[in-house]
Short mmCIF file of C-alpha atoms and ligand atoms in Angstrom, two decimals:
data_model
loop_
_atom_site.label_atom_id
_atom_site.label_comp_id
_atom_site.label_asym_id
_atom_site.label_seq_id
_atom_site.Cartn_x
_atom_site.Cartn_y
_atom_site.Cartn_z
CA UNK A 566 0.01 -0.01 -0.01
CA UNK A 567 0.87 3.62 -0.38
CA UNK A 568 1.43 3.86 3.41
CA UNK A 569 4.51 1.66 3.03
CA UNK A 570 5.72 4.09 0.34
CA UNK A 571 5.56 7.40 2.21
CA UNK A 572 8.04 9.31 0.06
CA UNK A 573 5.96 8.79 -3.01
CA UNK A 574 2.89 10.08 -1.13
CA UNK A 575 4.75 13.19 0.03
CA UNK A 576 6.00 13.79 -3.51
CA UNK A 577 2.50 13.39 -4.93
CA UNK A 578 1.14 15.91 -2.45
CA UNK A 579 3.99 18.36 -3.02
CA UNK A 580 3.27 18.25 -6.74
CA UNK A 581 -0.36 19.15 -6.04
CA UNK A 582 0.34 22.08 -3.74
CA UNK A 583 0.47 24.85 -6.36
CA UNK A 584 -2.88 23.79 -7.75
CA UNK A 585 -4.29 23.39 -4.22
CA UNK A 586 -3.41 26.98 -3.41
CA UNK A 587 -4.91 28.32 -6.67
CA UNK A 588 -8.08 26.40 -5.89
CA UNK A 589 -8.31 27.66 -2.29
CA UNK A 590 -7.78 31.27 -3.44
CA UNK A 591 -10.47 30.89 -6.09
CA UNK A 592 -12.88 29.68 -3.39
CA UNK A 593 -11.76 32.50 -1.13
CA UNK A 594 -12.56 35.09 -3.77
CA UNK A 595 -16.05 33.63 -4.28
CA UNK A 596 -17.57 32.95 -0.85
CA UNK A 597 -21.12 31.68 -0.69
CA UNK A 598 -23.31 31.59 2.42
CA UNK A 599 -25.24 28.64 3.86
CA UNK A 600 -27.40 26.77 1.27
CA UNK A 601 -26.32 29.21 -1.43
CA UNK A 602 -23.12 27.32 -2.29
CA UNK A 603 -24.10 26.84 -5.98
CA UNK A 604 -20.82 27.90 -7.61
CA UNK A 605 -18.76 26.06 -5.00
CA UNK A 606 -20.71 22.80 -5.30
CA UNK A 607 -20.68 23.04 -9.08
CA UNK A 608 -16.93 23.34 -9.06
CA UNK A 609 -16.57 20.48 -6.57
CA UNK A 610 -18.81 18.20 -8.64
CA UNK A 611 -16.98 19.01 -11.85
CA UNK A 612 -13.61 18.10 -10.25
CA UNK A 613 -14.93 14.89 -8.79
CA UNK A 614 -16.35 13.86 -12.14
CA UNK A 615 -13.09 14.65 -13.91
CA UNK A 616 -11.37 12.17 -11.58
CA UNK A 617 -13.94 9.51 -12.31
CA UNK A 618 -15.82 9.54 -9.01
CA UNK A 619 -19.55 8.81 -8.80
CA UNK A 620 -21.16 12.13 -8.01
CA UNK A 621 -24.40 12.99 -6.32
CA UNK A 622 -25.40 16.67 -6.22
CA UNK A 623 -28.09 18.64 -4.35
CA UNK A 624 -27.75 16.60 -1.20
CA UNK A 625 -29.19 18.75 1.60
CA UNK A 626 -29.79 21.41 -1.10
CA UNK A 627 -26.21 22.35 -2.00
CA UNK A 628 -24.14 19.43 -0.75
CA UNK A 629 -22.13 17.10 -2.94
CA UNK A 630 -21.13 13.48 -2.44
CA UNK A 631 -18.34 11.83 -4.41
CA UNK A 632 -17.68 8.09 -4.22
CA UNK A 633 -14.33 6.63 -5.11
CA UNK A 634 -14.61 2.88 -5.54
CA UNK A 635 -11.39 1.06 -4.81
CA UNK A 636 -10.07 -1.19 -7.56
CA UNK A 637 -8.66 -3.83 -5.20
CA UNK A 638 -11.67 -4.27 -2.93
CA UNK A 639 -11.93 -7.66 -1.27
CA UNK A 640 -15.31 -8.97 -0.04
CA UNK A 641 -16.23 -7.07 3.11
CA UNK A 642 -14.05 -4.10 2.19
CA UNK A 643 -14.81 -0.96 4.18
CA UNK A 644 -15.88 2.54 3.24
CA UNK A 645 -14.26 5.57 4.83
CA UNK A 646 -15.91 8.96 4.52
CA UNK A 647 -14.07 12.32 4.47
CA UNK A 648 -16.10 15.40 5.22
CA UNK A 649 -15.39 19.01 4.26
CA UNK A 650 -17.66 21.98 4.95
CA UNK A 651 -17.98 24.49 2.09
CA UNK A 652 -19.85 27.60 3.30
CA UNK A 653 -18.68 31.14 4.10
CA UNK A 654 -19.85 33.81 6.52
CA UNK A 655 -21.74 37.12 6.34
CA UNK A 656 -18.65 39.18 7.17
CA UNK A 657 -16.98 41.91 5.14
CA UNK A 658 -13.37 41.00 4.55
CA UNK A 659 -10.77 43.55 5.75
CA UNK A 660 -7.64 41.70 4.59
CA UNK A 661 -5.63 43.47 1.90
CA UNK A 662 -4.68 40.48 -0.17
CA UNK A 663 -4.83 40.02 -3.92
CA UNK A 664 -7.33 37.18 -3.60
CA UNK A 665 -9.62 39.12 -1.27
CA UNK A 666 -13.33 38.26 -1.26
CA UNK A 667 -15.01 39.71 -4.33
CA UNK A 668 -18.41 39.64 -2.69
CA UNK A 669 -19.17 42.52 -0.35
CA UNK A 670 -20.37 41.32 3.04
CA UNK A 671 -19.35 37.68 2.50
CA UNK A 672 -16.07 36.01 3.45
CA UNK A 673 -14.44 32.66 4.08
CA UNK A 674 -13.58 33.70 7.64
CA UNK A 675 -13.51 30.17 9.11
CA UNK A 676 -11.22 28.40 6.67
CA UNK A 677 -13.84 26.31 4.93
CA UNK A 678 -12.33 27.34 1.59
CA UNK A 679 -9.20 25.53 2.83
CA UNK A 680 -11.22 22.47 3.93
CA UNK A 681 -12.85 22.22 0.50
CA UNK A 682 -9.54 22.54 -1.32
CA UNK A 683 -7.90 20.00 1.01
CA UNK A 684 -10.64 17.41 0.41
CA UNK A 685 -10.43 17.95 -3.38
CA UNK A 686 -6.66 17.41 -3.21
CA UNK A 687 -7.22 14.21 -1.26
CA UNK A 688 -9.59 12.99 -4.01
CA UNK A 689 -6.79 13.58 -6.51
CA UNK A 690 -4.15 11.78 -4.43
CA UNK A 691 -6.40 8.78 -3.70
CA UNK A 692 -7.75 8.57 -7.25
CA UNK A 693 -4.20 8.00 -8.39
CA UNK A 694 -4.08 5.01 -6.04
CA UNK A 695 -7.50 3.73 -6.95
CA UNK A 696 -6.25 0.45 -8.44
CA UNK A 697 -4.61 -0.53 -5.10
CA UNK A 698 -7.44 0.64 -2.80
CA UNK A 699 -9.07 -2.11 -0.78
CA UNK A 700 -12.38 -0.32 -0.10
CA UNK A 701 -14.16 2.91 -0.98
CA UNK A 702 -13.71 6.51 -0.05
CA UNK A 703 -16.78 8.72 0.17
CA UNK A 704 -16.26 12.46 0.08
CA UNK A 705 -18.96 14.56 1.78
CA UNK A 706 -18.98 18.23 0.84
CA UNK A 707 -21.34 19.75 3.34
CA UNK A 708 -23.24 23.06 3.09
CA UNK A 709 -24.32 25.40 5.87
CA UNK A 710 -21.96 24.41 8.67
CA UNK A 711 -21.99 27.97 10.00
CA UNK A 712 -25.68 27.60 10.69
CA UNK A 713 -25.16 24.09 12.08
CA UNK A 714 -27.82 22.96 9.60
CA UNK A 715 -26.12 21.19 6.70
CA UNK A 716 -24.83 17.95 8.28
CA UNK A 717 -28.09 16.73 9.78
CA UNK A 718 -30.07 16.74 6.49
CA UNK A 719 -27.15 15.12 4.67
CA UNK A 720 -27.26 12.25 7.20
CA UNK A 721 -31.07 12.09 6.88
CA UNK A 722 -30.72 11.88 3.10
CA UNK A 723 -28.51 8.80 3.46
CA UNK A 724 -25.02 10.26 3.12
CA UNK A 725 -23.67 7.95 5.80
CA UNK A 726 -25.23 4.75 4.50
CA UNK A 727 -22.59 2.05 4.14
CA UNK A 728 -19.96 4.22 5.83
CA UNK A 729 -17.68 2.43 8.36
CA UNK A 730 -15.71 5.45 9.56
CA UNK A 731 -15.67 9.19 9.14
CA UNK A 732 -12.78 11.72 9.12
CA UNK A 733 -12.74 15.49 9.11
CA UNK A 734 -10.47 18.38 10.03
CA UNK A 735 -10.67 22.04 10.99
CA UNK A 736 -7.87 24.47 10.25
CA UNK A 737 -7.24 26.67 13.27
CA UNK A 738 -5.90 30.20 12.75
CA UNK A 739 -4.66 30.53 16.32
CA UNK A 740 -2.90 27.14 16.50
CA UNK A 741 0.75 26.98 15.26
CA UNK A 742 1.48 25.86 11.69
CA UNK A 743 2.95 22.41 11.51
CA UNK A 744 1.02 21.03 14.51
CA UNK A 745 -1.89 18.62 14.45
CA UNK A 746 -4.28 18.18 17.38
CA UNK A 747 -5.97 14.80 17.65
CA UNK A 748 -7.76 13.50 20.75
CA UNK A 749 -10.25 10.79 21.68
CA UNK A 750 -13.52 11.83 23.32
CA UNK A 751 -15.30 15.15 22.95
CA UNK A 752 -13.35 17.84 21.08
CA UNK A 753 -15.99 20.40 20.13
CA UNK A 754 -18.80 21.38 22.47
CA UNK A 755 -22.54 21.11 21.95
CA UNK A 756 -24.33 24.37 21.20
CA UNK A 757 -27.90 25.40 22.04
CA UNK A 758 -29.36 28.84 21.59
CA UNK A 759 -32.02 29.75 24.08
CA UNK A 760 -34.56 32.51 24.39
CA UNK A 761 -36.24 33.31 27.70
CA UNK A 762 -39.23 35.60 27.52
CA UNK A 763 -40.09 36.89 30.98
CA UNK A 764 -43.71 37.96 31.35
CA UNK A 765 -44.47 40.42 34.15
CA UNK A 766 -47.08 43.13 34.49
CA UNK A 767 -46.36 46.58 33.14
CA UNK A 768 -46.95 49.83 34.95
CA UNK A 769 -45.58 53.15 36.11
CA UNK A 770 -41.96 53.11 37.18
CA UNK A 771 -42.95 55.01 40.32
CA UNK A 772 -45.47 52.36 41.34
CA UNK A 773 -43.61 49.04 41.28
CA UNK A 774 -45.93 47.55 43.87
CA UNK A 775 -48.77 47.66 41.34
CA UNK A 776 -46.67 45.93 38.67
CA UNK A 777 -44.55 42.79 38.28
CA UNK A 778 -41.18 43.97 36.96
CA UNK A 779 -39.84 41.53 34.35
CA UNK A 780 -36.49 43.39 34.30
CA UNK A 781 -35.79 42.59 37.97
CA UNK A 782 -36.81 38.98 37.34
CA UNK A 783 -34.51 38.82 34.30
CA UNK A 784 -31.64 40.31 36.36
CA UNK A 785 -32.02 37.51 38.96
CA UNK A 786 -32.13 34.93 36.16
CA UNK A 787 -28.89 36.15 34.63
CA UNK A 788 -27.10 35.70 37.97
CA UNK A 789 -28.84 32.46 38.91
CA UNK A 790 -28.04 30.82 35.58
CA UNK A 791 -24.31 31.09 36.31
CA UNK A 792 -24.81 28.97 39.45
CA UNK A 793 -25.72 26.03 37.16
CA UNK A 794 -22.02 26.06 36.20
CA UNK A 795 -20.47 27.16 39.50
CA UNK A 796 -22.68 25.12 41.90
CA UNK A 797 -24.31 22.33 39.94
CA UNK A 798 -21.56 21.27 37.50
CA UNK A 799 -18.57 19.13 38.39
CA UNK A 800 -15.34 21.14 38.22
CA UNK A 801 -14.10 18.36 35.91
CA UNK A 802 -16.91 18.87 33.38
CA UNK A 803 -16.49 22.07 31.36
CA UNK A 804 -19.62 23.92 30.27
CA UNK A 805 -20.55 27.50 29.40
CA UNK A 806 -23.69 29.57 29.80
CA UNK A 807 -23.55 33.02 28.20
CA UNK A 808 -26.35 35.55 27.95
CA UNK A 809 -25.50 37.61 24.88
CA UNK A 810 -28.66 39.60 24.42
CA UNK A 811 -30.91 41.43 26.89
CA UNK A 812 -33.87 43.29 25.61
CA UNK A 813 -36.54 45.08 27.63
CA UNK A 814 -38.32 48.38 28.00
CA UNK A 815 -39.21 51.43 25.99
CA UNK A 816 -38.61 54.34 28.41
CA UNK A 817 -36.86 55.04 31.76
CA UNK A 818 -40.13 55.60 33.61
CA UNK A 819 -42.10 52.55 32.48
CA UNK A 820 -42.07 49.04 33.83
CA UNK A 821 -42.45 46.93 30.69
CA UNK A 822 -44.61 43.87 30.22
CA UNK A 823 -41.81 41.60 29.07
CA UNK A 824 -38.07 41.15 29.10
CA UNK A 825 -36.16 38.91 26.70
CA UNK A 826 -32.87 37.14 27.34
CA UNK A 827 -30.99 35.21 24.67
CA UNK A 828 -27.85 33.20 25.05
CA UNK A 829 -25.96 30.02 24.38
CA UNK A 830 -25.15 26.83 26.26
CA UNK A 831 -22.03 24.75 25.55
CA UNK A 832 -21.29 21.33 27.02
CA UNK A 833 -19.00 18.40 26.34
CA UNK A 834 -21.35 15.43 26.76
CA UNK A 835 -24.91 14.71 25.68
CA UNK A 836 -25.87 13.88 29.30
CA UNK A 837 -24.44 17.11 30.70
CA UNK A 838 -26.09 19.09 27.91
CA UNK A 839 -29.46 17.50 28.60
CA UNK A 840 -29.16 18.08 32.36
CA UNK A 841 -28.21 21.76 31.94
CA UNK A 842 -31.06 22.38 29.48
CA UNK A 843 -33.48 20.81 31.90
CA UNK A 844 -32.14 22.77 34.87
CA UNK A 845 -32.08 26.08 32.90
CA UNK A 846 -35.79 25.66 32.18
CA UNK A 847 -36.68 24.72 35.76
CA UNK A 848 -34.60 27.53 37.21
CA UNK A 849 -35.91 30.32 35.01
CA UNK A 850 -39.57 29.18 35.25
CA UNK A 851 -39.33 28.71 38.98
CA UNK A 852 -37.63 32.06 39.57
CA UNK A 853 -40.18 33.88 37.41
CA UNK A 854 -43.17 32.31 39.13
CA UNK A 855 -41.66 32.86 42.61
CA UNK A 856 -41.44 36.58 41.73
CA UNK A 857 -44.99 36.80 40.41
CA UNK A 858 -44.32 36.46 36.69
CA UNK A 859 -43.76 33.65 34.26
CA UNK A 860 -41.10 32.58 31.78
CA UNK A 861 -41.44 31.08 28.36
CA UNK A 862 -38.42 29.04 27.24
CA UNK A 863 -37.52 28.43 23.57
CA UNK A 864 -34.56 26.40 22.32
CA UNK A 865 -33.04 26.63 18.83
CA UNK A 866 -30.11 25.48 16.66
CA UNK A 867 -29.19 22.56 18.96
CA UNK A 868 -26.06 20.73 17.93
CA UNK A 869 -24.58 17.79 19.78
CA UNK A 870 -20.91 17.70 20.86
CA UNK A 871 -18.26 16.27 18.47
CA UNK A 872 -17.05 13.06 20.12
CA UNK A 873 -14.19 11.08 18.65
CA UNK A 874 -14.04 7.31 18.64
CA UNK A 875 -10.89 5.89 20.32
CA UNK A 876 -10.01 3.48 17.48
CA UNK A 877 -10.53 6.09 14.75
CA UNK A 878 -8.49 8.59 16.78
CA UNK A 879 -5.62 6.07 16.90
CA UNK A 880 -5.73 5.78 13.10
CA UNK A 881 -5.55 9.58 12.74
CA UNK A 882 -2.90 9.86 15.42
CA UNK A 883 -0.67 7.43 13.54
CA UNK A 884 -1.27 9.37 10.28
CA UNK A 885 -0.45 12.67 12.02
CA UNK A 886 2.80 11.32 13.49
CA UNK A 887 3.82 10.04 10.01
CA UNK A 888 3.03 13.44 8.54
CA UNK A 889 4.46 15.95 11.02
CA UNK A 890 6.39 13.86 13.57
CA UNK A 891 5.53 12.79 17.12
CA UNK A 892 6.60 16.12 18.75
CA UNK A 893 4.19 18.11 16.56
CA UNK A 894 1.09 16.09 17.50
CA UNK A 895 -0.96 17.35 20.43
CA UNK A 896 -3.49 15.26 22.33
CA UNK A 897 -4.03 17.40 25.42
CA UNK A 898 -7.12 19.29 26.59
CA UNK A 899 -5.84 22.50 24.97
CA UNK A 900 -7.01 21.25 21.60
CA UNK A 901 -10.62 21.07 22.82
CA UNK A 902 -12.92 23.88 21.60
CA UNK A 903 -15.99 25.38 23.20
CA UNK A 904 -17.04 26.26 19.67
CA UNK A 905 -19.35 23.69 18.11
CA UNK A 906 -19.46 22.08 14.73
CA UNK A 907 -22.19 20.04 13.07
CA UNK A 908 -19.61 17.43 12.13
CA UNK A 909 -21.18 16.00 15.29
CA UNK A 910 -24.04 14.49 13.25
CA UNK A 911 -21.59 12.53 11.06
CA UNK A 912 -19.68 11.41 14.15
CA UNK A 913 -22.95 10.19 15.65
CA UNK A 914 -23.70 8.19 12.50
CA UNK A 915 -20.40 6.26 12.37
CA UNK A 916 -17.23 6.04 14.50
CA UNK A 917 -14.97 8.88 13.50
CA UNK A 918 -12.34 11.42 14.28
CA UNK A 919 -12.43 15.19 13.90
CA UNK A 920 -8.99 16.75 14.29
CA UNK A 921 -7.44 20.21 14.10
CA UNK A 922 -4.60 21.49 11.93
CA UNK A 923 -2.50 24.46 12.90
CA UNK A 924 -2.63 27.38 10.45
CA UNK A 925 -0.96 30.21 12.38
CA UNK A 926 2.46 31.42 11.39
CA UNK A 927 3.98 34.08 13.69
CA UNK A 928 6.28 35.36 10.94
CA UNK A 929 3.34 36.00 8.66
CA UNK A 930 1.41 38.20 11.08
CA UNK A 931 -1.37 38.30 13.64
CA UNK A 932 -3.47 35.37 14.64
CA UNK A 933 -6.99 36.65 14.22
CA UNK A 934 -9.67 34.35 15.52
CA UNK A 935 -12.14 32.55 13.34
CA UNK A 936 -15.12 34.72 12.18
CA UNK A 937 -12.95 37.88 12.30
CA UNK A 938 -12.84 40.19 9.25
CA UNK A 939 -9.01 39.83 9.27
CA UNK A 940 -9.02 36.05 9.67
CA UNK A 941 -6.27 34.37 7.64
CA UNK A 942 -4.63 30.97 7.42
CA UNK A 943 -1.08 30.10 6.42
CA UNK A 944 -1.62 28.11 3.25
CA UNK A 945 1.26 25.75 4.15
CA UNK A 946 -1.31 24.18 6.50
CA UNK A 947 -3.21 22.87 3.49
CA UNK A 948 -0.61 20.22 2.60
CA UNK A 949 -0.52 19.04 6.20
CA UNK A 950 -4.29 18.51 6.13
CA UNK A 951 -4.05 16.63 2.82
CA UNK A 952 -1.31 14.33 4.09
CA UNK A 953 -2.98 13.46 7.41
CA UNK A 954 -6.37 12.74 5.78
CA UNK A 955 -4.83 10.67 3.00
CA UNK A 956 -2.67 8.61 5.32
CA UNK A 957 -5.53 8.07 7.74
CA UNK A 958 -7.89 6.90 4.94
CA UNK A 959 -5.24 4.48 3.58
CA UNK A 960 -4.47 3.21 7.07
CA UNK A 961 -8.19 2.63 7.77
CA UNK A 962 -8.75 0.74 4.53
CA UNK A 963 -5.56 -1.27 5.13
ZN1 ZN B 1065 -17.10 29.02 11.67
ZN1 ZN B 1066 -15.63 26.38 10.72
#
């Protein structure tokens, strides 16, 4: 297998790098938002077809699936899936680069242009080895990750049928170039958006005794919600509750009828997530009724945590060590993210591993975070991603 011939693999990838960068820059110049990725998916499909893959378009609206059938498949051969997200963000790019976004108000500010280019490069490298592949490789180009709404419908439409393992990566702009982070267990948190609407009784600001003040109730809620983390959560189980929006009132001298709080919950296990959601509802409803009002709770955009399978993680770890060396592979807690990613739905459908690839180069300037208008990646990270994914897929198929 190619794994036993690593120098040829490195040489193949090196030969692809110039094209890989051209491709990534083209995607960067033409960002498309969730479920609008028409140009992107058209380009992806055309490339997959040109390599002889079986292509399925319009999966979950703008997703694309490419199937590479191995030429040396024995009975019972496995199928490995490789997932890349393809969408951009509603952000106006502030980088002064010659391949700057050509679409005002839209930008690849999370590196998904890189993910798409990496996966396409992997299709090229593996296609070349098609005759020796014992098994299949299924490439999943997923729309609408930024809205956490593209992966779930792809799974529902059968994208994971017949898949024995799933791999994916995220480039990280604040993690040093040349490093790969791979870890078993949960690596990206769950995410739930919540809206609490507190109902009181409006009135004159000078006569609070004749009203039920929803602002005071909301203020107690904001403080009490933090005790779910500080008093009800094990210090060994990370979780976050943030209220990011408070809205109430129309004038300084009026007690309003309602107050609205919105925020997000992040947790690292399904059980912890469920418990916190349950307790949040009980706490806010109980507090509101104890103070003479009521609270309506709405939950949106829920996404489970991304949890890596131990055996799949071992496969990726081996591939990462072969690609960047043992000292450049991190497995500690510092690679965990409280951000969430709907890769979770693929990981729940088959054992898999989602890993991170460093894309920050100190010499090349500031490390802006993801979703920032000056977000950049060092393009040298692309070849690292290609190599780790390719090696891991070959190792898995054996
Ligand atoms: Zn993002
Ligand atoms: Zn992202």
